[in-house]
Tab-separated table of C-alpha atoms in Angstrom:
chain	number	residue	atom	x	y	z
A	151	MET	CA	-9.579	8.047	22.344
A	152	SER	CA	-12.635	6.250	20.963
A	153	HIS	CA	-13.488	2.658	21.831
A	154	TYR	CA	-12.448	1.699	18.293
A	155	ALA	CA	-9.025	3.283	18.806
A	156	ARG	CA	-8.562	1.639	22.205
A	157	TYR	CA	-9.472	-1.697	20.659
A	158	ALA	CA	-7.055	-1.218	17.732
A	159	VAL	CA	-4.184	-0.314	20.064
A	160	ARG	CA	-4.805	-3.417	22.205
A	161	LEU	CA	-4.918	-5.593	19.102
A	162	ALA	CA	-1.699	-4.035	17.796
A	163	LYS	CA	0.040	-4.825	21.090
A	164	GLN	CA	-1.145	-8.443	20.894
A	165	ALA	CA	0.101	-8.672	17.314
A	166	GLY	CA	3.417	-7.193	18.399
A	167	ASP	CA	3.803	-9.844	21.093
A	168	ILE	CA	3.445	-12.567	18.449
A	169	ILE	CA	5.911	-10.847	16.119
A	170	LYS	CA	8.545	-10.499	18.849
A	171	LYS	CA	8.022	-14.054	20.114
A	172	ASP	CA	8.467	-15.527	16.643
A	173	PHE	CA	11.482	-13.430	15.665
A	174	THR	CA	14.722	-15.314	15.046
A	175	THR	CA	17.721	-14.762	12.809
A	176	VAL	CA	16.924	-17.949	10.865
A	177	MET	CA	13.301	-18.218	9.836
A	178	GLU	CA	11.363	-20.707	7.741
A	179	LYS	CA	9.319	-19.165	4.976
A	180	SER	CA	7.290	-20.101	1.943
A	181	TRP	CA	6.777	-18.053	-1.186
A	182	LYS	CA	3.592	-16.475	-2.485
A	183	ALA	CA	2.645	-16.291	-6.153
A	184	ASP	CA	4.029	-12.751	-6.441
A	185	GLY	CA	7.454	-13.920	-5.243
A	186	THR	CA	7.243	-12.376	-1.767
A	187	PRO	CA	7.912	-14.421	1.383
A	188	LEU	CA	5.289	-15.685	3.802
A	189	THR	CA	6.125	-16.715	7.375
A	190	LYS	CA	4.097	-18.442	10.067
A	191	THR	CA	4.064	-15.072	11.829
A	192	ASP	CA	2.114	-13.471	8.973
A	193	LEU	CA	-0.483	-16.208	9.314
A	194	SER	CA	-0.571	-16.179	13.130
A	195	VAL	CA	-1.134	-12.428	13.312
A	196	ASN	CA	-3.696	-12.636	10.527
A	197	ARG	CA	-5.582	-15.310	12.483
A	198	LEU	CA	-5.466	-13.113	15.600
A	199	VAL	CA	-7.067	-10.225	13.686
A	200	LEU	CA	-9.724	-12.358	12.014
A	201	ASP	CA	-10.765	-14.055	15.255
A	202	SER	CA	-10.705	-10.856	17.294
A	203	VAL	CA	-12.721	-8.700	14.896
A	204	ARG	CA	-15.265	-11.464	14.249
A	205	THR	CA	-15.828	-11.807	17.992
A	206	THR	CA	-15.781	-8.124	18.926
A	207	PHE	CA	-17.495	-6.608	15.882
A	208	PRO	CA	-19.447	-9.403	14.163
A	209	ASP	CA	-21.112	-6.976	11.736
A	210	HIS	CA	-17.771	-5.613	10.492
A	211	SER	CA	-15.775	-6.948	7.547
A	212	ILE	CA	-12.048	-7.661	7.441
A	213	LEU	CA	-9.745	-7.013	4.494
A	214	SER	CA	-6.308	-8.455	5.229
A	215	GLU	CA	-3.273	-9.224	3.128
A	216	GLU	CA	-3.173	-12.862	4.238
A	217	GLY	CA	-6.903	-13.691	4.291
A	218	ASN	CA	-10.216	-11.849	4.368
A	219	ASP	CA	-13.700	-11.910	5.809
A	220	PHE	CA	-15.117	-9.289	3.463
A	221	ARG	CA	-18.794	-8.591	2.857
A	222	GLU	CA	-19.846	-5.929	0.354
A	223	ALA	CA	-22.723	-4.739	2.543
A	224	SER	CA	-20.528	-3.956	5.564
A	225	GLU	CA	-20.547	-0.337	6.688
A	226	PHE	CA	-17.282	-0.822	8.604
A	227	VAL	CA	-14.203	-2.645	7.281
A	228	TRP	CA	-10.984	-3.356	9.190
A	229	VAL	CA	-8.089	-3.204	6.718
A	230	CYS	CA	-4.923	-4.919	7.888
A	231	ASP	CA	-1.399	-5.839	6.948
A	232	PRO	CA	-0.476	-8.284	9.728
A	233	LEU	CA	3.270	-8.028	9.096
A	234	ASP	CA	4.364	-5.178	6.853
A	235	GLY	CA	8.039	-5.787	6.219
A	236	THR	CA	8.046	-9.566	5.894
A	237	ILE	CA	11.174	-9.505	3.722
A	238	PRO	CA	13.516	-7.984	6.342
A	239	PHE	CA	11.715	-9.814	9.172
A	240	SER	CA	12.143	-13.174	7.448
A	241	HIS	CA	15.874	-12.498	7.092
A	242	GLY	CA	16.340	-11.759	10.782
A	243	ILE	CA	16.196	-7.968	10.497
A	244	PRO	CA	13.860	-6.473	13.139
A	245	VAL	CA	12.305	-3.741	11.006
A	246	CYS	CA	8.593	-4.217	10.365
A	247	ALA	CA	5.177	-3.012	11.445
A	248	PHE	CA	1.630	-4.114	12.140
A	249	SER	CA	-0.852	-1.942	10.260
A	250	LEU	CA	-4.579	-1.673	10.969
A	251	ALA	CA	-7.210	0.780	9.743
A	252	LEU	CA	-10.923	1.141	10.282
A	253	VAL	CA	-12.700	2.207	7.099
A	254	HIS	CA	-16.258	3.559	7.251
A	255	ASN	CA	-18.115	3.582	3.930
A	256	GLY	CA	-14.788	3.705	2.095
A	257	GLU	CA	-13.181	6.438	4.228
A	258	SER	CA	-10.304	5.715	6.610
A	259	ILE	CA	-11.379	7.010	10.021
A	260	LEU	CA	-8.784	5.291	12.221
A	261	GLY	CA	-5.213	4.210	11.585
A	262	VAL	CA	-2.745	2.348	13.790
A	263	VAL	CA	0.806	1.418	12.809
A	264	TYR	CA	2.907	-0.373	15.432
A	265	ASP	CA	6.612	-1.186	15.479
A	266	PRO	CA	6.889	-3.873	18.170
A	267	PHE	CA	10.681	-3.870	18.328
A	268	MET	CA	10.953	-0.139	19.063
A	269	ASP	CA	7.554	-0.060	20.816
A	270	ARG	CA	6.421	2.838	18.620
A	271	MET	CA	2.644	3.170	18.377
A	272	PHE	CA	1.309	5.566	15.739
A	273	VAL	CA	-2.402	6.360	16.145
A	274	ALA	CA	-4.723	8.729	14.306
A	275	GLU	CA	-8.473	9.214	14.276
A	276	LYS	CA	-10.353	11.350	11.790
A	277	GLY	CA	-10.580	14.883	13.153
A	278	LYS	CA	-8.519	14.165	16.286
A	279	GLY	CA	-4.893	14.493	15.161
A	280	ALA	CA	-2.026	12.009	14.837
A	281	PHE	CA	0.100	10.736	17.709
A	282	LEU	CA	3.242	8.701	18.361
A	283	ASN	CA	3.219	7.074	21.800
A	284	GLY	CA	0.730	9.693	22.934
A	285	LYS	CA	2.669	12.707	21.631
A	286	LYS	CA	1.143	14.773	18.825
A	287	ILE	CA	3.067	14.582	15.544
A	288	SER	CA	3.072	16.599	12.329
A	289	VAL	CA	4.524	16.367	8.843
A	290	SER	CA	7.726	18.108	7.766
A	291	SER	CA	7.924	21.539	6.151
A	292	GLN	CA	10.385	20.337	3.485
A	293	ARG	CA	9.792	22.350	0.289
A	294	THR	CA	12.322	20.820	-2.132
A	295	PHE	CA	13.407	17.335	-3.148
A	296	LYS	CA	17.024	18.070	-2.249
A	297	HIS	CA	18.031	16.321	0.992
A	298	ALA	CA	14.454	15.094	1.501
A	299	LEU	CA	13.836	11.452	2.441
A	300	PHE	CA	11.343	9.417	0.409
A	301	SER	CA	10.131	5.851	0.163
A	302	VAL	CA	9.662	4.852	-3.483
A	303	VAL	CA	8.602	1.230	-3.825
A	304	HIS	CA	8.841	-0.680	-7.076
A	305	TRP	CA	8.937	-4.365	-7.940
A	306	ASN	CA	8.713	-6.499	-11.051
A	307	GLY	CA	5.102	-6.891	-12.087
A	308	ALA	CA	3.746	-4.023	-9.956
A	309	PRO	CA	0.753	-2.177	-11.454
A	310	PHE	CA	2.906	0.953	-11.725
A	311	ASP	CA	6.647	1.225	-12.412
A	312	PHE	CA	8.382	3.896	-10.333
A	313	SER	CA	11.979	2.976	-11.171
A	314	ARG	CA	12.480	6.161	-13.230
A	315	THR	CA	10.731	8.199	-10.550
A	316	ALA	CA	13.258	7.028	-7.964
A	317	THR	CA	16.163	7.791	-10.302
A	318	VAL	CA	15.001	11.365	-10.911
A	319	LEU	CA	14.470	11.972	-7.194
A	320	LYS	CA	18.000	10.765	-6.469
A	321	ASN	CA	19.375	12.978	-9.235
A	322	GLU	CA	17.663	15.939	-7.566
A	323	GLY	CA	19.389	15.174	-4.281
A	324	ALA	CA	16.686	13.192	-2.503
A	325	ARG	CA	17.404	10.100	-0.443
A	326	ILE	CA	15.451	6.870	-0.894
A	327	SER	CA	14.785	4.293	1.836
A	328	ASN	CA	12.365	1.362	1.617
A	329	VAL	CA	11.416	-1.172	4.268
A	330	SER	CA	7.749	-1.216	5.267
A	331	ILE	CA	5.092	0.757	3.385
A	332	SER	CA	2.933	1.496	6.405
A	333	TYR	CA	5.915	2.275	8.642
A	334	MET	CA	7.409	4.708	6.130
A	335	GLY	CA	3.983	6.295	5.785
A	336	ALA	CA	3.743	6.698	9.551
A	337	LEU	CA	7.146	8.368	9.444
A	338	VAL	CA	5.770	10.853	6.902
A	339	ALA	CA	3.193	11.734	9.553
A	340	ALA	CA	5.988	12.108	12.107
A	341	GLY	CA	7.996	14.426	9.843
A	342	ALA	CA	10.931	12.071	9.217
A	343	PHE	CA	10.014	11.270	5.593
A	344	ALA	CA	8.813	13.869	3.087
A	345	GLY	CA	6.765	11.339	1.154
A	346	THR	CA	6.058	7.754	0.155
A	347	ILE	CA	5.093	6.415	-3.262
A	348	PHE	CA	3.509	2.972	-3.532
A	349	PRO	CA	2.821	1.196	-6.858
A	350	GLY	CA	0.340	-1.422	-5.658
A	351	ASP	CA	-3.405	-1.703	-6.097
A	352	GLN	CA	-4.355	-3.168	-2.697
A	353	PRO	CA	-5.159	-0.936	0.295
A	354	ASN	CA	-3.768	-3.162	3.066
A	355	ASP	CA	-0.508	-1.221	3.412
A	356	THR	CA	-2.005	2.225	2.918
A	357	ALA	CA	-5.417	2.552	4.602
A	358	ALA	CA	-3.904	3.389	8.002
A	359	VAL	CA	-1.392	5.755	6.403
A	360	LYS	CA	-4.242	7.739	4.840
A	361	VAL	CA	-5.625	8.965	8.156
A	362	LEU	CA	-2.254	9.172	9.934
A	363	VAL	CA	-0.710	11.490	7.344
A	364	GLU	CA	-3.784	13.652	6.837
A	365	GLU	CA	-4.305	14.106	10.576
A	366	ALA	CA	-0.635	15.142	10.824
A	367	GLY	CA	-1.205	17.863	8.219
A	368	GLY	CA	-0.125	16.047	5.060
A	369	LYS	CA	-1.887	14.858	1.935
A	370	VAL	CA	-2.708	11.401	0.546
A	371	THR	CA	-4.099	10.524	-2.901
A	372	ASP	CA	-3.661	7.924	-5.586
A	373	ILE	CA	-0.860	8.568	-8.087
A	374	PHE	CA	-3.226	10.539	-10.327
A	375	GLY	CA	-4.157	12.933	-7.518
A	376	ASP	CA	-7.584	11.428	-6.863
A	377	GLU	CA	-9.174	10.438	-3.564
A	378	ARG	CA	-9.698	6.705	-3.128
A	379	HIS	CA	-11.886	4.387	-1.087
A	380	TYR	CA	-9.737	2.114	1.060
A	381	ASP	CA	-12.032	-0.897	1.201
A	382	ARG	CA	-11.340	-1.769	-2.448
A	383	PRO	CA	-8.467	-1.704	-4.982
A	384	ILE	CA	-6.594	1.583	-5.383
A	385	LYS	CA	-4.505	3.154	-8.165
A	386	GLY	CA	-1.224	3.405	-6.322
A	387	HIS	CA	-0.678	5.660	-3.347
A	388	VAL	CA	1.167	8.901	-2.649
A	389	ALA	CA	1.500	10.253	0.892
A	390	SER	CA	3.397	13.489	1.448
A	391	ASN	CA	3.882	16.474	3.710
A	392	GLY	CA	1.408	18.284	1.449
A	393	VAL	CA	3.869	20.963	0.348
A	394	LEU	CA	5.553	18.585	-2.103
A	395	HIS	CA	2.438	16.688	-3.162
A	396	SER	CA	1.691	18.341	-6.502
A	397	LYS	CA	5.368	18.237	-7.418
A	398	LEU	CA	5.514	14.516	-6.626
A	399	LEU	CA	2.393	13.803	-8.680
A	400	ALA	CA	3.806	15.690	-11.661
A	401	LEU	CA	7.077	13.764	-11.425
A	402	ILE	CA	5.264	10.429	-11.253
A	403	ILE	CA	3.220	11.110	-14.386
A	404	GLU	CA	6.305	12.399	-16.184
A	405	THR	CA	8.317	9.267	-15.387
A	406	LEU	CA	5.645	6.558	-15.672
A	407	PRO	CA	5.770	4.256	-18.699
A	408	GLU	CA	3.327	5.547	-21.318
A	409	HIS	CA	0.990	2.550	-21.076
A	410	GLN	CA	0.478	3.160	-17.324
A	411	LYS	CA	-0.421	6.853	-17.501
A	412	GLY	CA	-4.115	6.170	-17.882
A	413	GLY	CA	-4.262	4.168	-14.667
A	414	THR	CA	-5.519	0.646	-14.115
A	415	THR	CA	-8.970	-0.791	-13.600
């Protein structure tokens, strides 16, 4: 394990300690402009990441969902979602994850996703495989939508509307489960999910998933099948076991609203 990976795992454990300490069944929250909740835990973990990276790697940038320290000239960027799954967490449901990736010149080279409640640490480094609590993991061999498990995220105002995509998948016998984008992506790497489809344009939830899934034998692209840089906006995100990837992409384009089929800027 590289020194970057060891550092990321330590930081994930520290973030997990904050998440567990703050967890209660009744939690105060505010609301962001997009209508999603924000808790003090989001901000506390975000502050931990900002302070830690600035101290340990002063030449690196940070791109985080709750506050950045981003410099265009940085060769290395840490991309973070401090609390992925704020909605269930803020309602007293202990299902969430801390997500952290190291991006080098736009390419995800390290991904860590940590579930502090189950103590499940997913780690992958470019060219070194993907692991869950030290055990090597791999994607599923599922070849059809029927009985496969997917995460298909959609919300009002998202850059891409996957509501019809989810309906068609269900009609073909697939099962849909949504909680935390990065966690569901890590579970694609572990073979539990066949794929995840994300409609957003920010890489915070997906940069770690990119390397985790690919190192586990799967495939990750934007929704148009293109490779993306994960230190800048993306055009949605599809992570799969690889076998179903082209089929998923075709379904997405078929079911997208016409005005979204050309992508976004």
